[in-house]
Structure formats: structure tokens, C-alpha cells
GROMACS .gro file of C-alpha atoms in nm:
model
  436
    1MET     CA    1  10.898  -0.890   6.958
    2LEU     CA    2  10.856  -1.136   7.245
    3SER     CA    3  11.114  -1.406   7.305
    4ILE     CA    4  11.015  -1.748   7.175
    5HIS     CA    5  11.187  -1.904   7.477
    6LEU     CA    6  10.937  -1.766   7.728
    7LYS     CA    7  10.677  -2.006   7.865
    8ARG     CA    8  10.314  -1.964   7.759
    9ILE     CA    9  10.068  -1.967   8.048
   10PHE     CA   10   9.688  -1.996   8.024
   11THR     CA   11   9.456  -1.814   8.262
   12SER     CA   12   9.079  -1.884   8.262
   13TYR     CA   13   8.810  -1.619   8.303
   14LYS     CA   14   8.436  -1.673   8.340
   15ILE     CA   15   8.215  -1.520   8.070
   16THR     CA   16   7.837  -1.474   8.073
   17ASP     CA   17   7.770  -1.448   7.698
   18ASN     CA   18   7.950  -1.697   7.475
   19ILE     CA   19   7.837  -1.544   7.144
   20ALA     CA   20   7.910  -1.183   7.245
   21THR     CA   21   8.257  -1.290   7.363
   22ARG     CA   22   8.327  -1.451   7.026
   23ASN     CA   23   8.241  -1.122   6.856
   24ARG     CA   24   8.466  -0.933   7.098
   25VAL     CA   25   8.754  -1.171   7.024
   26LEU     CA   26   8.694  -1.113   6.653
   27ASN     CA   27   8.702  -0.734   6.695
   28PHE     CA   28   9.009  -0.752   6.920
   29GLY     CA   29   9.206  -0.978   6.686
   30LYS     CA   30   9.125  -0.805   6.357
   31LYS     CA   31   9.340  -0.507   6.461
   32PHE     CA   32   9.655  -0.722   6.439
   33SER     CA   33   9.834  -0.785   6.108
   34THR     CA   34   9.814  -1.163   6.161
   35PHE     CA   35   9.502  -1.324   6.305
   36CYS     CA   36   9.356  -1.674   6.277
   37TYR     CA   37   9.009  -1.722   6.428
   38LEU     CA   38   8.851  -2.070   6.413
   39ASP     CA   39   8.488  -2.120   6.518
   40SER     CA   40   8.295  -2.448   6.552
   41HIS     CA   41   7.957  -2.275   6.596
   42GLY     CA   42   7.849  -2.535   6.846
   43TYR     CA   43   7.874  -2.838   6.614
   44ASN     CA   44   7.997  -3.158   6.773
   45PHE     CA   45   8.254  -3.269   6.516
   46LYS     CA   46   8.508  -3.401   6.768
   47LYS     CA   47   8.607  -3.042   6.849
   48SER     CA   48   8.797  -2.956   7.166
   49TYR     CA   49   8.682  -2.593   7.177
   50ASP     CA   50   8.397  -2.361   7.081
   51CYS     CA   51   8.634  -2.104   6.933
   52ILE     CA   52   9.013  -2.071   6.919
   53ALA     CA   53   9.223  -1.778   6.797
   54GLY     CA   54   9.590  -1.706   6.735
   55ILE     CA   55   9.661  -1.332   6.748
   56GLY     CA   56   9.977  -1.141   6.656
   57THR     CA   57  10.310  -1.294   6.558
   58ILE     CA   58  10.627  -1.369   6.751
   59LYS     CA   59  10.769  -1.616   6.498
   60LYS     CA   60  10.673  -1.716   6.144
   61THR     CA   61  10.783  -1.940   5.859
   62ALA     CA   62  11.065  -1.803   5.644
   63ASN     CA   63  10.994  -1.624   5.318
   64ILE     CA   64  11.062  -1.874   5.040
   65SER     CA   65  11.264  -1.612   4.845
   66THR     CA   66  11.517  -1.588   5.130
   67THR     CA   67  11.598  -1.958   5.156
   68SER     CA   68  11.698  -2.245   4.930
   69LYS     CA   69  11.449  -2.478   5.103
   70SER     CA   70  11.109  -2.567   4.963
   71LEU     CA   71  10.788  -2.450   5.132
   72LEU     CA   72  10.735  -2.780   5.311
   73GLU     CA   73  11.103  -2.809   5.408
   74ASN     CA   74  11.076  -2.460   5.556
   75PHE     CA   75  10.772  -2.567   5.750
   76ASP     CA   76  10.947  -2.878   5.883
   77SER     CA   77  11.232  -2.663   6.017
   78PHE     CA   78  10.985  -2.420   6.174
   79TYR     CA   79  10.781  -2.707   6.323
   80HIS     CA   80  11.082  -2.880   6.482
   81GLU     CA   81  11.217  -2.553   6.627
   82THR     CA   82  10.882  -2.463   6.785
   83ASN     CA   83  10.730  -2.607   7.100
   84ASP     CA   84  10.422  -2.389   7.112
   85TRP     CA   85  10.090  -2.322   6.941
   86ILE     CA   86  10.114  -2.282   6.563
   87PHE     CA   87   9.844  -2.140   6.334
   88GLY     CA   88   9.841  -2.094   5.958
   89HIS     CA   89   9.759  -2.225   5.613
   90LEU     CA   90   9.857  -2.422   5.305
   91SER     CA   91   9.727  -2.287   4.976
   92TYR     CA   92   9.610  -2.518   4.699
   93ASP     CA   93   9.927  -2.456   4.496
   94VAL     CA   94  10.145  -2.641   4.746
   95LYS     CA   95  10.042  -2.924   4.512
   96ASN     CA   96  10.312  -2.799   4.273
   97GLU     CA   97  10.574  -2.896   4.528
   98ILE     CA   98  10.416  -3.233   4.605
   99GLU     CA   99  10.372  -3.331   4.240
  100ASP     CA  100  10.544  -3.216   3.921
  101LEU     CA  101  10.282  -2.949   3.849
  102HIS     CA  102  10.263  -2.576   3.781
  103SER     CA  103  10.014  -2.289   3.795
  104PHE     CA  104  10.004  -1.995   3.553
  105ASN     CA  105   9.643  -1.881   3.595
  106PHE     CA  106   9.550  -1.535   3.725
  107ASP     CA  107   9.561  -1.479   4.103
  108GLY     CA  108   9.380  -1.170   4.226
  109ILE     CA  109   9.438  -1.233   4.599
  110GLY     CA  110   9.803  -1.335   4.647
  111PHE     CA  111   9.800  -1.542   4.966
  112PRO     CA  112  10.146  -1.695   5.022
  113GLY     CA  113  10.170  -2.062   4.925
  114LEU     CA  114  10.232  -2.155   5.288
  115PHE     CA  115  10.236  -1.946   5.603
  116PHE     CA  116  10.249  -2.050   5.970
  117PHE     CA  117  10.310  -1.845   6.280
  118VAL     CA  118  10.347  -1.866   6.657
  119PRO     CA  119  10.097  -1.614   6.799
  120GLU     CA  120  10.159  -1.357   7.065
  121ILE     CA  121   9.821  -1.439   7.219
  122VAL     CA  122   9.608  -1.756   7.210
  123LEU     CA  123   9.242  -1.722   7.308
  124ILE     CA  124   9.018  -2.026   7.360
  125ILE     CA  125   8.645  -2.012   7.431
  126GLU     CA  126   8.488  -2.317   7.594
  127LYS     CA  127   8.127  -2.270   7.707
  128ASN     CA  128   8.141  -2.017   7.994
  129LEU     CA  129   8.521  -1.975   7.997
  130LEU     CA  130   8.763  -1.756   7.805
  131LYS     CA  131   9.119  -1.890   7.830
  132VAL     CA  132   9.396  -1.637   7.771
  133GLY     CA  133   9.730  -1.790   7.668
  134ILE     CA  134  10.019  -1.543   7.688
  135PHE     CA  135  10.385  -1.544   7.785
  136SER     CA  136  10.509  -1.522   8.139
  137ASN     CA  137  10.624  -1.160   8.108
  138GLN     CA  138  10.274  -1.040   8.011
  139ASN     CA  139   9.965  -0.964   8.219
  140PRO     CA  140   9.664  -1.184   8.133
  141ASP     CA  141   9.425  -0.951   8.316
  142HIS     CA  142   9.525  -0.672   8.080
  143VAL     CA  143   9.453  -0.888   7.772
  144PHE     CA  144   9.119  -1.004   7.917
  145ARG     CA  145   9.010  -0.647   7.988
  146GLU     CA  146   9.105  -0.541   7.636
  147VAL     CA  147   8.903  -0.825   7.485
  148VAL     CA  148   8.587  -0.770   7.689
  149SER     CA  149   8.601  -0.394   7.632
  150GLN     CA  150   8.551  -0.444   7.258
  151ASP     CA  151   8.220  -0.365   7.094
  152SER     CA  152   8.043  -0.697   7.038
  153ASN     CA  153   7.899  -0.596   6.700
  154GLU     CA  154   8.119  -0.335   6.535
  155ALA     CA  155   8.073  -0.247   6.167
  156ILE     CA  156   8.163   0.024   5.915
  157ALA     CA  157   7.974   0.167   5.618
  158ARG     CA  158   8.056   0.001   5.286
  159SER     CA  159   7.937  -0.056   4.932
  160VAL     CA  160   7.777  -0.379   4.815
  161PRO     CA  161   8.005  -0.556   4.564
  162TYR     CA  162   7.865  -0.705   4.245
  163LEU     CA  163   8.011  -1.049   4.177
  164LYS     CA  164   8.097  -1.115   3.812
  165PRO     CA  165   8.141  -1.472   3.680
  166ARG     CA  166   8.463  -1.585   3.509
  167PHE     CA  167   8.251  -1.825   3.301
  168SER     CA  168   7.925  -1.741   3.132
  169ARG     CA  169   7.662  -2.009   3.182
  170ASP     CA  170   7.717  -2.137   2.825
  171GLU     CA  171   8.097  -2.143   2.870
  172TYR     CA  172   8.058  -2.340   3.192
  173LEU     CA  173   7.824  -2.594   3.027
  174GLU     CA  174   8.064  -2.633   2.735
  175THR     CA  175   8.360  -2.689   2.970
  176VAL     CA  176   8.173  -2.957   3.165
  177GLY     CA  177   8.112  -3.131   2.832
  178LYS     CA  178   8.487  -3.129   2.761
  179LEU     CA  179   8.562  -3.267   3.107
  180LYS     CA  180   8.311  -3.547   3.052
  181ASP     CA  181   8.495  -3.628   2.728
  182HIS     CA  182   8.814  -3.672   2.932
  183ILE     CA  183   8.625  -3.907   3.164
  184SER     CA  184   8.486  -4.106   2.869
  185LYS     CA  185   8.840  -4.146   2.731
  186GLY     CA  186   8.961  -4.282   3.067
  187ASP     CA  187   9.172  -3.979   3.166
  188CYS     CA  188   9.000  -3.965   3.505
  189TYR     CA  189   8.695  -4.084   3.699
  190GLU     CA  190   8.589  -3.769   3.878
  191ILE     CA  191   8.708  -3.408   3.866
  192ASN     CA  192   8.625  -3.121   4.099
  193PHE     CA  193   8.573  -2.828   3.863
  194CYS     CA  194   8.548  -2.479   4.013
  195GLN     CA  195   8.460  -2.135   3.881
  196GLU     CA  196   8.534  -1.791   4.024
  197PHE     CA  197   8.294  -1.506   4.091
  198TYR     CA  198   8.479  -1.182   4.157
  199ALA     CA  199   8.456  -0.809   4.225
  200GLU     CA  200   8.716  -0.538   4.164
  201GLN     CA  201   8.791  -0.198   4.321
  202THR     CA  202   8.576  -0.281   4.623
  203GLN     CA  203   8.622  -0.204   4.991
  204ILE     CA  204   8.450  -0.419   5.254
  205ASP     CA  205   8.474  -0.472   5.629
  206PRO     CA  206   8.591  -0.835   5.643
  207ALA     CA  207   8.487  -0.885   6.007
  208GLU     CA  208   8.136  -0.761   5.935
  209ILE     CA  209   8.111  -0.993   5.633
  210TYR     CA  210   8.230  -1.282   5.851
  211ARG     CA  211   7.957  -1.205   6.106
  212ASN     CA  212   7.700  -1.195   5.826
  213LEU     CA  213   7.822  -1.527   5.687
  214SER     CA  214   7.826  -1.687   6.033
  215SER     CA  215   7.473  -1.565   6.094
  216ASN     CA  216   7.324  -1.713   5.777
  217SER     CA  217   7.560  -2.009   5.741
  218PRO     CA  218   7.722  -2.121   6.070
  219ASN     CA  219   7.945  -2.422   6.004
  220PRO     CA  220   8.180  -2.637   6.214
  221PHE     CA  221   8.505  -2.539   6.038
  222SER     CA  222   8.448  -2.167   5.998
  223ALA     CA  223   8.745  -1.930   5.992
  224PHE     CA  224   8.832  -1.562   5.983
  225TYR     CA  225   9.195  -1.539   5.875
  226LYS     CA  226   9.402  -1.226   5.825
  227CYS     CA  227   9.749  -1.231   5.672
  228GLU     CA  228   9.859  -0.865   5.638
  229ASP     CA  229   9.621  -0.720   5.374
  230LYS     CA  230   9.474  -1.054   5.270
  231PHE     CA  231   9.164  -1.202   5.430
  232LEU     CA  232   8.980  -1.534   5.428
  233ILE     CA  233   8.614  -1.533   5.535
  234CYS     CA  234   8.518  -1.899   5.558
  235ALA     CA  235   8.207  -2.102   5.645
  236SER     CA  236   8.341  -2.450   5.577
  237PRO     CA  237   8.152  -2.764   5.682
  238GLU     CA  238   8.448  -2.990   5.599
  239ARG     CA  239   8.748  -3.125   5.789
  240TYR     CA  240   9.065  -3.199   5.596
  241LEU     CA  241   9.266  -3.374   5.867
  242LYS     CA  242   9.274  -3.403   6.244
  243LYS     CA  243   9.553  -3.561   6.449
  244GLU     CA  244   9.490  -3.671   6.806
  245GLY     CA  245   9.775  -3.872   6.953
  246LYS     CA  246   9.862  -4.121   6.680
  247GLN     CA  247   9.512  -4.115   6.529
  248LEU     CA  248   9.451  -3.933   6.199
  249THR     CA  249   9.094  -3.858   6.083
  250SER     CA  250   8.974  -3.717   5.752
  251GLN     CA  251   8.608  -3.633   5.675
  252PRO     CA  252   8.559  -3.568   5.303
  253ILE     CA  253   8.234  -3.424   5.168
  254LYS     CA  254   8.086  -3.527   4.836
  255GLY     CA  255   7.713  -3.499   4.775
  256THR     CA  256   7.497  -3.187   4.812
  257ALA     CA  257   7.123  -3.119   4.829
  258LYS     CA  258   6.942  -2.791   4.888
  259ARG     CA  259   6.762  -2.734   5.219
  260ILE     CA  260   6.388  -2.651   5.205
  261LEU     CA  261   6.351  -2.483   5.542
  262SER     CA  262   5.997  -2.363   5.474
  263ASP     CA  263   5.866  -2.720   5.455
  264VAL     CA  264   5.988  -2.981   5.704
  265HIS     CA  265   5.840  -3.270   5.504
  266GLU     CA  266   5.999  -3.160   5.175
  267ASP     CA  267   6.329  -3.095   5.350
  268ARG     CA  268   6.328  -3.450   5.486
  269ILE     CA  269   6.255  -3.584   5.136
  270GLN     CA  270   6.555  -3.387   5.005
  271LYS     CA  271   6.776  -3.542   5.270
  272GLU     CA  272   6.658  -3.897   5.202
  273SER     CA  273   6.688  -3.843   4.828
  274LEU     CA  274   7.051  -3.738   4.872
  275LYS     CA  275   7.126  -4.044   5.081
  276SER     CA  276   6.988  -4.278   4.812
  277ASN     CA  277   7.120  -4.088   4.507
  278ALA     CA  278   7.341  -4.328   4.308
  279LYS     CA  279   7.551  -4.052   4.150
  280GLU     CA  280   7.621  -3.877   4.481
  281ARG     CA  281   7.702  -4.206   4.653
  282ALA     CA  282   7.942  -4.299   4.373
  283GLU     CA  283   8.117  -3.959   4.400
  284ASN     CA  284   8.163  -3.997   4.774
  285THR     CA  285   8.277  -4.359   4.744
  286MET     CA  286   8.550  -4.266   4.494
  287ILE     CA  287   8.685  -4.001   4.729
  288VAL     CA  288   8.671  -4.240   5.026
  289ASP     CA  289   8.887  -4.483   4.829
  290LEU     CA  290   9.129  -4.202   4.744
  291VAL     CA  291   9.156  -4.087   5.108
  292ARG     CA  292   9.206  -4.446   5.227
  293ASN     CA  293   9.490  -4.480   4.980
  294ASP     CA  294   9.645  -4.147   5.090
  295LEU     CA  295   9.629  -4.237   5.460
  296SER     CA  296   9.770  -4.586   5.398
  297LYS     CA  297  10.100  -4.423   5.290
  298ILE     CA  298  10.162  -4.284   5.640
  299CYS     CA  299   9.952  -4.512   5.865
  300ASP     CA  300  10.016  -4.857   6.009
  301LYS     CA  301   9.921  -5.143   5.784
  302GLY     CA  302   9.563  -5.253   5.846
  303SER     CA  303   9.481  -4.950   6.064
  304VAL     CA  304   9.296  -4.742   5.801
  305ASN     CA  305   8.922  -4.776   5.852
  306VAL     CA  306   8.604  -4.614   5.723
  307ASP     CA  307   8.429  -4.516   6.048
  308ASP     CA  308   8.125  -4.348   5.890
  309PHE     CA  309   8.021  -4.411   5.532
  310LEU     CA  310   7.788  -4.191   5.326
  311GLU     CA  311   7.626  -4.024   5.626
  312VAL     CA  312   7.409  -3.719   5.552
  313TYR     CA  313   7.444  -3.411   5.774
  314SER     CA  314   7.226  -3.101   5.763
  315PHE     CA  315   7.366  -2.748   5.751
  316PRO     CA  316   7.181  -2.415   5.714
  317GLN     CA  317   7.176  -2.405   5.330
  318VAL     CA  318   7.247  -2.764   5.231
  319HIS     CA  319   7.243  -3.131   5.324
  320GLN     CA  320   7.588  -3.287   5.277
  321MET     CA  321   7.707  -3.646   5.240
  322ILE     CA  322   8.012  -3.702   5.463
  323SER     CA  323   8.232  -4.005   5.528
  324SER     CA  324   8.496  -4.042   5.801
  325ILE     CA  325   8.822  -4.229   5.747
  326SER     CA  326   9.083  -4.283   6.017
  327GLY     CA  327   9.420  -4.451   6.065
  328THR     CA  328   9.709  -4.486   6.308
  329LEU     CA  329  10.015  -4.281   6.218
  330LYS     CA  330  10.335  -4.482   6.166
  331GLU     CA  331  10.604  -4.438   6.430
  332ASP     CA  332  10.866  -4.346   6.170
  333VAL     CA  333  10.670  -4.046   6.037
  334LYS     CA  334  10.857  -3.762   6.208
  335ASN     CA  335  10.808  -3.469   5.971
  336ILE     CA  336  10.471  -3.301   5.932
  337SER     CA  337  10.554  -3.252   5.563
  338GLU     CA  338  10.527  -3.631   5.520
  339ILE     CA  339  10.164  -3.613   5.631
  340PHE     CA  340  10.087  -3.324   5.397
  341ARG     CA  341  10.272  -3.482   5.103
  342ALA     CA  342  10.064  -3.800   5.141
  343THR     CA  343   9.723  -3.635   5.178
  344PHE     CA  344   9.727  -3.283   5.025
  345PRO     CA  345   9.543  -3.146   4.838
  346MET     CA  346   9.240  -3.321   4.979
  347GLY     CA  347   9.073  -3.560   4.738
  348SER     CA  348   8.732  -3.399   4.773
  349MET     CA  349   8.872  -3.087   4.605
  350THR     CA  350   9.059  -3.265   4.325
  351GLY     CA  351   8.898  -3.591   4.217
  352ALA     CA  352   9.064  -3.910   4.100
  353PRO     CA  353   9.326  -3.998   3.999
  354LYS     CA  354   9.465  -3.701   4.183
  355LYS     CA  355   9.761  -3.591   3.970
  356ARG     CA  356   9.580  -3.616   3.636
  357VAL     CA  357   9.276  -3.423   3.754
  358MET     CA  358   9.498  -3.149   3.899
  359GLU     CA  359   9.649  -3.110   3.551
  360LEU     CA  360   9.299  -3.081   3.403
  361ILE     CA  361   9.198  -2.831   3.671
  362GLU     CA  362   9.486  -2.607   3.567
  363GLU     CA  363   9.390  -2.645   3.202
  364TYR     CA  364   9.019  -2.569   3.233
  365GLU     CA  365   8.981  -2.337   3.532
  366ARG     CA  366   9.054  -1.968   3.468
  367THR     CA  367   9.199  -1.852   3.799
  368LYS     CA  368   9.432  -1.985   4.063
  369ARG     CA  369   9.242  -2.125   4.357
  370GLY     CA  370   9.478  -1.967   4.608
  371LEU     CA  371   9.361  -2.048   4.958
  372PHE     CA  372   9.037  -2.197   4.821
  373SER     CA  373   9.080  -2.578   4.826
  374GLY     CA  374   9.366  -2.524   5.069
  375THR     CA  375   9.350  -2.549   5.445
  376VAL     CA  376   9.362  -2.334   5.759
  377GLY     CA  377   9.413  -2.468   6.110
  378TYR     CA  378   9.631  -2.504   6.417
  379ILE     CA  379   9.888  -2.732   6.578
  380ASP     CA  380   9.904  -2.750   6.958
  381PRO     CA  381  10.217  -2.803   7.173
  382ASN     CA  382  10.139  -3.178   7.193
  383ARG     CA  383  10.175  -3.191   6.811
  384ASP     CA  384   9.804  -3.262   6.767
  385PHE     CA  385   9.634  -3.059   6.497
  386ASP     CA  386   9.308  -2.985   6.320
  387PHE     CA  387   9.276  -2.842   5.967
  388ASN     CA  388   8.970  -2.754   5.761
  389VAL     CA  389   8.899  -2.761   5.389
  390VAL     CA  390   8.869  -2.404   5.263
  391ILE     CA  391   8.535  -2.400   5.082
  392ARG     CA  392   8.222  -2.178   5.106
  393SER     CA  393   8.461  -1.886   5.140
  394ILE     CA  394   8.533  -1.528   5.041
  395GLN     CA  395   8.894  -1.424   4.973
  396TYR     CA  396   8.973  -1.053   4.985
  397ASN     CA  397   9.282  -0.848   4.905
  398LYS     CA  398   9.226  -0.513   5.075
  399THR     CA  399   9.508  -0.329   4.896
  400ALA     CA  400   9.390  -0.439   4.551
  401GLY     CA  401   9.021  -0.412   4.641
  402TYR     CA  402   8.969  -0.757   4.490
  403ILE     CA  403   8.712  -1.013   4.608
  404SER     CA  404   8.719  -1.378   4.497
  405VAL     CA  405   8.446  -1.634   4.564
  406MET     CA  406   8.486  -1.980   4.415
  407ALA     CA  407   8.236  -2.263   4.388
  408GLY     CA  408   8.260  -2.605   4.231
  409SER     CA  409   8.118  -2.952   4.203
  410ALA     CA  410   8.229  -3.302   4.117
  411ILE     CA  411   8.203  -3.390   3.749
  412THR     CA  412   8.151  -3.760   3.666
  413HIS     CA  413   8.027  -3.941   3.355
  414LYS     CA  414   7.673  -3.917   3.500
  415SER     CA  415   7.689  -3.540   3.554
  416ASN     CA  416   7.421  -3.315   3.412
  417ALA     CA  417   7.596  -2.986   3.328
  418GLU     CA  418   7.289  -2.772   3.407
  419ARG     CA  419   7.253  -2.931   3.750
  420GLU     CA  420   7.623  -2.887   3.820
  421TYR     CA  421   7.590  -2.517   3.737
  422GLU     CA  422   7.292  -2.484   3.969
  423GLU     CA  423   7.489  -2.659   4.246
  424CYS     CA  424   7.764  -2.397   4.209
  425LEU     CA  425   7.506  -2.118   4.243
  426LEU     CA  426   7.357  -2.290   4.551
  427LYS     CA  427   7.701  -2.306   4.715
  428LEU     CA  428   7.763  -1.942   4.619
  429SER     CA  429   7.438  -1.819   4.776
  430ALA     CA  430   7.552  -1.791   5.139
  431MET     CA  431   7.861  -1.585   5.047
  432LYS     CA  432   7.661  -1.364   4.813
  433GLN     CA  433   7.404  -1.305   5.084
  434ALA     CA  434   7.680  -1.218   5.335
  435LEU     CA  435   7.824  -0.958   5.096
  436GLU     CA  436   7.481  -0.804   5.037
   0.00000   0.00000   0.00000
């Protein structure tokens, strides 16, 4: 293991094919037991890179079973002891530490609740440059040669998994009815209800599936994440939280419409219809209010603003309604756990009010969400960070041969259960296509 006290140095190399180099980085990194690969796919969402990857591990957060500290306390200690790049994740069930909650549902994947690591190698792709970040006792030329020597499109033979639903269609419709009863009684205003589609005793090539998913559904917060025998294959369009200097930005998504790529006119009508849809606007507005409230706990008074409200963006499968909320971080917020405790889980994946809907989620969903509805991202040495919302994703446990794909939608008093079910299937389609 390399010494954490060595200085990391970046060396830049010219590349002639940006896309082929991304594939080579993917094939290079997947051979390590820990690998976090984040790809913006060319979207301009205030990104500072085309692709960034943390590869290998020289230091990682402590196993919760070996310490008396909580997950977030462990992370604070790790964060303050580290002056380097950090990659990793928070799973949805970190909520149990933030609020007085619990989770007893089945988990077929088993991602740790929280895991962060300092990588042995950091690779950054920016246009025609590949930046290799290694420690001063290593040879960057050697790493560069290893990366560019990789096959740019490697794959292995595999079977096609059949995804089974945890809910039958009728069971799903019945559950939405029960959730609407909770809304009518005043228990909550909006609840993000998700269902799992799964496959058992299946072997796949996660990197190949990621390439398939990126091909048919490139998105600005995509990720290929490997944590020992557990994989996340992610095509997320959503940002959870970005920190740049003292500025925090969150970009929640609520509101979805299907693309009609075969007809430009009809596709434009779909987009305009989404923008004017009263139900979708109300869903997004509720989450904007929730995010504003979350950020106000850790930001200067009067600094929290809605920069973009109910804007519609187009992605390969869907149009999405996105708002942007920002604020200036208070000077006295020193621990990163304070930021997570105030804002996690993200409101777009819970609903409002947050604690009550998380209780209902546990009651009515049939599996743990795991890394779905959690976040993957990085922190740089300047303490700036960028984290996604883990949606439109495939989770895979290689040892167990278990695949989990979750999809959900926001349930309000105006929800039509049939349409909500169809929205889940629409969101599932890109992952299903990638697996096939």
C-alpha cells in the first residue's frame, strides 16, 4: 500500500479519441477491486471534466463494526485526516442515522451504508487531454501506457437476465391507492414510491452493460462504480449536491415525459405539455420548497435562491423538469456530515414531509433501496465536491448473481395509478435495453 503522506502529482497527455480513451479508462479501472468512474457524456451541467475516475485504494473509511463511531462520524474523521481526492458513496439507508428510522426489508445487493476511499490513481479526461494523478514515487508514463494499451471495447459472452417484478401490476395499483389515502388523511403531500425488478443466479459483464447503457442513455451524472464484488451501473440525469467554494447547488428532478424521437413535432408537443402540466409543476414545486428548507439549515440567511425554476431538459429517453437551488455555506459548518445531515436523502427521492414519507416508504416498498436513491461522487483537495442522485441504475452483486433495478415516481393526490405504473416502466426501459 502506498503512503498517504506522499504528494499526488498530475501529468497531462494528449489523446486523439476522447470516447475511445473513456472506454480504455473503464477497462483499465474495472480490474481493480475499488473503482469509481464518473462520466458527464458531454453535457454542460457546470461540470469541470468530461470524465473522472478514482482507481485502487490507499486509504478508506473504517468498517462500522470495528469502531464505536457512527457512519457519518467515521466519515468526518476520514475527511479531516485526508488532504487528497476522495471518491465514494452514501446509500439511502444513511437516513436511519440522520433520523430515528430503520430498515428491515430484503437487500439482495449489500452495498455498505457508506464507503469512501483515497484512490491510488486519479484519471481525468478533458477534451483532448488525459490527466494522470499519481504519487511522487510512481511513474505516470507507465500508467498512461497501461491505460492506452487497453482494448477500447472489450466484452465477454453472457446470458440475458429476465427481470421479475416485486409487485404485480394489480399490487402496484392497490399500493398507490393506499398511499393516496395517506395523502388524503394529511400524512404527507407527496411520496416517491419505488418498485424493484430483479434477476437471480445471473452473471453479467458490468462494464459491457455500462457501455450499453451509456450508448442508449448517455446522461450527465453517469457512473460505473465497483466496490469489491458489488457494482453500480448508473445513467443518472440528476445532481444531488455540488460545492464550489462556499456555494452549494442542488438540482432536483420532478416531472417526466416520454421522448418521441421518430417525430420532431410530437416530441416538441410532449416537452411543452410537460412544462405546462399542473401536476408535474406542483410535484417539482413541493420538492423545491423542501430543498430550500434543507439548504437554509446550513447556508447564510437570505442566501438560498431558486436559480432555475421548472425548466425542462431533454435526455435520450425522456424530457425532465429540473429546478436549481443554491446557497452560500455558513462559515461555522466545518464537518461534511453537517451538510449531509441537512440535505440527505435528497427530497426528490423521498417526498414531503421527509421523515414521514420515509416511514411510509419502508412500510410499502418491498426491498431496501441500497445505493438506489443514494449518491456517488467525489471530493477534491480544495474540499469542493459533486454528487449525483443514483437513479436509472442497475445494481449487481457478482458473488450472489443478483441484479436489482428500481424505478419509481412521485405519488400525489392527483396521481393516476395506471400512469404512475407506466412511468416506472418508461424509466426502466433504458436499463432493460442495456441488459438485453
